[in-house]
Short mmCIF file of C-alpha atoms in Angstrom, two decimals:
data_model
loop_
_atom_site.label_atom_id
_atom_site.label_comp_id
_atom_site.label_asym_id
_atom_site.label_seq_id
_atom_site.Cartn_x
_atom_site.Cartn_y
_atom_site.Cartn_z
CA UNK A 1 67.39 -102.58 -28.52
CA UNK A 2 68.36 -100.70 -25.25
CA UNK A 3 66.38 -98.15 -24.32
CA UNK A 4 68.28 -94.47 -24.59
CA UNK A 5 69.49 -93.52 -20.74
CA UNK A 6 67.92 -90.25 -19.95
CA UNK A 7 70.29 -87.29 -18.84
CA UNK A 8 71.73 -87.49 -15.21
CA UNK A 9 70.04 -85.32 -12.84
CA UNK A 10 72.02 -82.12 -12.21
CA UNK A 11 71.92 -78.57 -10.22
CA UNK A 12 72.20 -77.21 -14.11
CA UNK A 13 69.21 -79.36 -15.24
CA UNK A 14 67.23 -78.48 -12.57
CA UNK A 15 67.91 -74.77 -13.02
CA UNK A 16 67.63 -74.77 -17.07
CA UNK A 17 64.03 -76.28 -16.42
CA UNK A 18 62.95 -73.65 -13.63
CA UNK A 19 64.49 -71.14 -15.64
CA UNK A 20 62.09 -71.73 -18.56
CA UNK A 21 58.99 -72.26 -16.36
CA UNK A 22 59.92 -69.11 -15.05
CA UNK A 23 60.16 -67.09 -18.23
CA UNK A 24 57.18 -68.74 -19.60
CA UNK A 25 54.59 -68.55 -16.60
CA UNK A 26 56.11 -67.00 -13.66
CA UNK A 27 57.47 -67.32 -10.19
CA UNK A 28 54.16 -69.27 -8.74
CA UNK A 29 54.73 -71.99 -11.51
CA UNK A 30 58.19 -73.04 -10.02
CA UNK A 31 57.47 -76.07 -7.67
CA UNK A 32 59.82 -79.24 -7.09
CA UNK A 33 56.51 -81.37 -8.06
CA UNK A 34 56.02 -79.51 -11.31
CA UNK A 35 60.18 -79.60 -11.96
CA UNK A 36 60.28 -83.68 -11.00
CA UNK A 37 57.24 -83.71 -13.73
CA UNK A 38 59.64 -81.79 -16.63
CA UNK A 39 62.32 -83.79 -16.00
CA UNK A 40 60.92 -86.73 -15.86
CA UNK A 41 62.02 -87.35 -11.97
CA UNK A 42 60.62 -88.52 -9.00
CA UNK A 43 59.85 -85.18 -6.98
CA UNK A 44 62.85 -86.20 -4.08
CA UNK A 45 65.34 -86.71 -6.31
CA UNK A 46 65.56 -82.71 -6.26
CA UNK A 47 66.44 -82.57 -2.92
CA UNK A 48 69.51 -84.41 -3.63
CA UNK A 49 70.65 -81.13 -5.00
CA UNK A 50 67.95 -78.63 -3.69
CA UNK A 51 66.53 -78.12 -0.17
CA UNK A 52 63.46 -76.15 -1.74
CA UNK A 53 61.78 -74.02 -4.06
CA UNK A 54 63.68 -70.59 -2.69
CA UNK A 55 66.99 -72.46 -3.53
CA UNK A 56 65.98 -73.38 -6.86
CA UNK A 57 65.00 -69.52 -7.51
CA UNK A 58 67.83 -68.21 -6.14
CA UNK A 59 70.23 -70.23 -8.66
CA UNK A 60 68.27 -69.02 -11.17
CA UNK A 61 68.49 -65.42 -10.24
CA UNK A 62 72.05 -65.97 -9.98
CA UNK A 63 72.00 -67.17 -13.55
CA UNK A 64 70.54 -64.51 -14.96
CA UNK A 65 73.45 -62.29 -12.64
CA UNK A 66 76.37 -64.22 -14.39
CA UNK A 67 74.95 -62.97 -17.48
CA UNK A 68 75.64 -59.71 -17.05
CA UNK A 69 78.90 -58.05 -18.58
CA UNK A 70 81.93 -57.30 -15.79
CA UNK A 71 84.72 -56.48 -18.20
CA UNK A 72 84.67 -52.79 -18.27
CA UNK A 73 85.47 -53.25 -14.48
CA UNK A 74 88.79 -54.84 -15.12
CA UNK A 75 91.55 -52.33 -14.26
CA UNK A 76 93.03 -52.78 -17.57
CA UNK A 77 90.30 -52.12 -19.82
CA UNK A 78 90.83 -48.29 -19.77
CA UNK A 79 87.40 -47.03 -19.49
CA UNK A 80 86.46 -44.38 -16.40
CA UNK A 81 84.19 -45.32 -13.64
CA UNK A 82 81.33 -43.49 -15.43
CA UNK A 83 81.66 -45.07 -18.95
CA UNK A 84 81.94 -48.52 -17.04
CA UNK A 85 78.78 -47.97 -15.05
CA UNK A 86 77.20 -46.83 -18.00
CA UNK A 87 77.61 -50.02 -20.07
CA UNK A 88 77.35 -51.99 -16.71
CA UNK A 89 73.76 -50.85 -16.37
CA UNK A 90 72.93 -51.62 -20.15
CA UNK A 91 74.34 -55.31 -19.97
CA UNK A 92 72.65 -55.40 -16.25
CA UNK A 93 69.25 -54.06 -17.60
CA UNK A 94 69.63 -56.49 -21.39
CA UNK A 95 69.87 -59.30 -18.84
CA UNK A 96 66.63 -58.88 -16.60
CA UNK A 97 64.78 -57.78 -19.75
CA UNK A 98 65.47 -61.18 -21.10
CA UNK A 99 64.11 -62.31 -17.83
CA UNK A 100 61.88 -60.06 -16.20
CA UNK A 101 59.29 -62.59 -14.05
CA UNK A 102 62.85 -63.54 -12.25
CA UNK A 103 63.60 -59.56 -11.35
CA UNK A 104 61.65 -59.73 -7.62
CA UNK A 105 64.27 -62.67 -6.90
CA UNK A 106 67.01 -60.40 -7.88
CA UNK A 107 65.87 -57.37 -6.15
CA UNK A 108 65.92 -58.64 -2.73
CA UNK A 109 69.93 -58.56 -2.93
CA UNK A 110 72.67 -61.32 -3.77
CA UNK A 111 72.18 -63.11 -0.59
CA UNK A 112 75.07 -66.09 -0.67
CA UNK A 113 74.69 -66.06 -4.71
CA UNK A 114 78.01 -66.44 -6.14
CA UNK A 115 77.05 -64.66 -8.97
CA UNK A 116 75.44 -61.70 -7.63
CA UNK A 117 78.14 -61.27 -4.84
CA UNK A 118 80.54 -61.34 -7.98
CA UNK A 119 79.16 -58.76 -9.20
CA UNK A 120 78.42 -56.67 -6.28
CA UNK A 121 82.28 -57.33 -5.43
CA UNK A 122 83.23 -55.79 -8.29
CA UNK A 123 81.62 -52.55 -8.66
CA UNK A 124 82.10 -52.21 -5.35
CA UNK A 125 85.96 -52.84 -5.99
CA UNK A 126 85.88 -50.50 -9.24
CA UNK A 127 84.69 -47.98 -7.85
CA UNK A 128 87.08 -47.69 -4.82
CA UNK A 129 90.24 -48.06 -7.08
CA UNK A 130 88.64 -45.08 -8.99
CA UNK A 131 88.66 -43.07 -5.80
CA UNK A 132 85.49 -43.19 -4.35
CA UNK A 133 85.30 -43.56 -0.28
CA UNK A 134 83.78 -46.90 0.48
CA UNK A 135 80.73 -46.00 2.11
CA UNK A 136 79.50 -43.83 -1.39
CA UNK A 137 81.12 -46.73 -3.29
CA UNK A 138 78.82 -48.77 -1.38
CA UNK A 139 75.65 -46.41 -1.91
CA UNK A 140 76.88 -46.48 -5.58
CA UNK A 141 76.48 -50.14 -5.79
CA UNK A 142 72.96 -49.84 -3.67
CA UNK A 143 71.79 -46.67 -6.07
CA UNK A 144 72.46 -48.75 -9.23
CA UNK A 145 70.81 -51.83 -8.47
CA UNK A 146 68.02 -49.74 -7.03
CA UNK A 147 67.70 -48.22 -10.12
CA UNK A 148 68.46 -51.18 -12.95
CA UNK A 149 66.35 -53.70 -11.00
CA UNK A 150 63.21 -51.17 -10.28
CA UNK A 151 63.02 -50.46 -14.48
CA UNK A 152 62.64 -54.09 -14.78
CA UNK A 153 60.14 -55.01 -12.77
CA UNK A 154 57.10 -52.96 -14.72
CA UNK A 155 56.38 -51.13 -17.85
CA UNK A 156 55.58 -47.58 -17.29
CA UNK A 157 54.34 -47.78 -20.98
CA UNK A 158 51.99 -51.36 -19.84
CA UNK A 159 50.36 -49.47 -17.15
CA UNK A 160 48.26 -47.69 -19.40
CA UNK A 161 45.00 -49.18 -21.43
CA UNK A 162 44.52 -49.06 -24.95
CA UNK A 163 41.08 -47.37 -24.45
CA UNK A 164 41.09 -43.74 -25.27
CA UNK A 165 37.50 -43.66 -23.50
CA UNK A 166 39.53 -44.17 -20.17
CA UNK A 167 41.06 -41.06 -20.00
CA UNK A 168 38.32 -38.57 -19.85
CA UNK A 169 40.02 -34.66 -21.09
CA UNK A 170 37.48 -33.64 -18.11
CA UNK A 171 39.37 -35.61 -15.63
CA UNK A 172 42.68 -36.30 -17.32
CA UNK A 173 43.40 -33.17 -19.33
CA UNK A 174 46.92 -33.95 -19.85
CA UNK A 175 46.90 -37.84 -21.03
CA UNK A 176 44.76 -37.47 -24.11
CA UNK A 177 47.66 -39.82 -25.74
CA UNK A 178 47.63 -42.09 -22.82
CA UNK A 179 46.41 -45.01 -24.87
CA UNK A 180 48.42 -45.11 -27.38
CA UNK A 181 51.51 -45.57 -24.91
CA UNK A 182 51.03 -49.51 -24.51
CA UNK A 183 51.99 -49.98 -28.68
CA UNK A 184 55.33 -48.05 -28.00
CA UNK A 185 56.28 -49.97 -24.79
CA UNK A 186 60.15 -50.60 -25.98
CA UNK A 187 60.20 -47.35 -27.01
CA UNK A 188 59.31 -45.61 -23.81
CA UNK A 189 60.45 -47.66 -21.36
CA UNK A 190 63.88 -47.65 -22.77
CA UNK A 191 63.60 -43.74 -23.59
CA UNK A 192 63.01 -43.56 -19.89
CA UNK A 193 65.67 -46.10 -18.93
CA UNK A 194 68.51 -44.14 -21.02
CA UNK A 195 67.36 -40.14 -19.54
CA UNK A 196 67.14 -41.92 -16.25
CA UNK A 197 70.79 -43.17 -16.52
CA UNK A 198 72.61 -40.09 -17.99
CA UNK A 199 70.94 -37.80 -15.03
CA UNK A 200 72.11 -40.50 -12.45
CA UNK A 201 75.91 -40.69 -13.85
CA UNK A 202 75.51 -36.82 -14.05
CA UNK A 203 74.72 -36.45 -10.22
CA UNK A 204 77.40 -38.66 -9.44
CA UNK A 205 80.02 -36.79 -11.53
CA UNK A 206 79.04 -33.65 -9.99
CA UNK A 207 79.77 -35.64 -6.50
CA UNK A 208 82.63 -36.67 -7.88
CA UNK A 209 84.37 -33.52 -8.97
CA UNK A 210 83.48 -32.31 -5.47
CA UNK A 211 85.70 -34.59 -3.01
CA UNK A 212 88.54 -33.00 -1.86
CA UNK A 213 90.87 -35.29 -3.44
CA UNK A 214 90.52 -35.41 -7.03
CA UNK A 215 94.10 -36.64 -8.11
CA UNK A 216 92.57 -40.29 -8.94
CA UNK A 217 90.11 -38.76 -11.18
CA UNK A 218 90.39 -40.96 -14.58
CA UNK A 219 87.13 -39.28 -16.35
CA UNK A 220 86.48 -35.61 -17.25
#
């Protein structure tokens, strides 16, 4: 009986299997020795479609950036330029959660990543049919990645130990609950992640209501 042909090698292969040594033990697992090894490949055969490990981590970073949600960006889905940042930032934010050892890939910028210069493009776009200037769209798009991509790399809720005896009311008068924060880490982190957003989208709208031309205001 022939034996079964094992799968072609492929850029999506390759990617799927960094991907999940990624999510499961971190950046420093990734290595085209280790990949060759889970696919069953000799360790050149990679560079048929890689030139290294940065490549490889860059396409998946851009993976995890095609994941996130465009279509409130599209001129005819009707919401304003807040509401679509809004639910930009939550599909942005649901996507690096899902894949947080990848977020210091992601935070050095899109690079020549299709998928993160998509998206860049298009807030970028958005927001200058909405009537911003170009240079705040631009610090829009900078302020929002700044701000979705820094939530996701740490827990503000992890930092803390679950040892009461740490925080010493002598010392640390004010974190008495400190060590209880680490068992509500969802809870916090996304508490955070939601007042963070709303006073962001506030400043802007103040901004906003301030330019001198107002007449392609869609939002109250």
């Amino acid at each position: 009986m022939a034996r079964p042909r094992k799968p072609l090698l492929s850029r999506e292969r390759i990617v799927e299997a960094a991907s999940a040594l990624v999510d499961s033990e971190g950046l420093d697992a990734v290595s085209t020795r280790r990949l060759a090894a889970e696919l069953g490949v000799s360790g050149p055969s990679l560079y048929n479609h890689f030139r290294n490990k940065d490549e490889i981590l860059d396409a998946v970073a851009d993976a995890v950036s095609a994941k996130v949600d465009l279509s409130m960006f599209d001129p005819s889905d009707g919401r304003g330029w807040r509401t679509a940042l809004h639910d930009w930032a939550l599909s942005y934010r649901a996507a690096l959660t899902e894949h947080p050892n990848i977020v210091p890939v992601l935070a050095r910028g899109p690079g020549r990543r299709p998928a993160g210069l998509k998206v860049a493009d298009t807030v970028f776009g958005a927001m200058v049919r909405s009537g911003w200037p170009p240079h705040q769209a631009t610090h829009i798009g900078a302020l929002m990645r700044y701000f979705i991509t820094g939530s996701a790399l740490g827990s503000f809720a992890r930092g803390f130990v679950d040892d009461e005896t740490a925080y010493d009311p002598a010392d640390y008068p004010h974190l008495g609950q400190a060590h209880l924060l680490a068992d509500r880490q969802q809870q916090v982190d996304e508490g955070a992640f939601t007042t963070g957003l709303r006073a962001l989208l506030d400043g802007l709208a103040v901004q906003y209501a301030r330019r001198p031309d107002t007449s392609a205001d869609t939002e109250a």
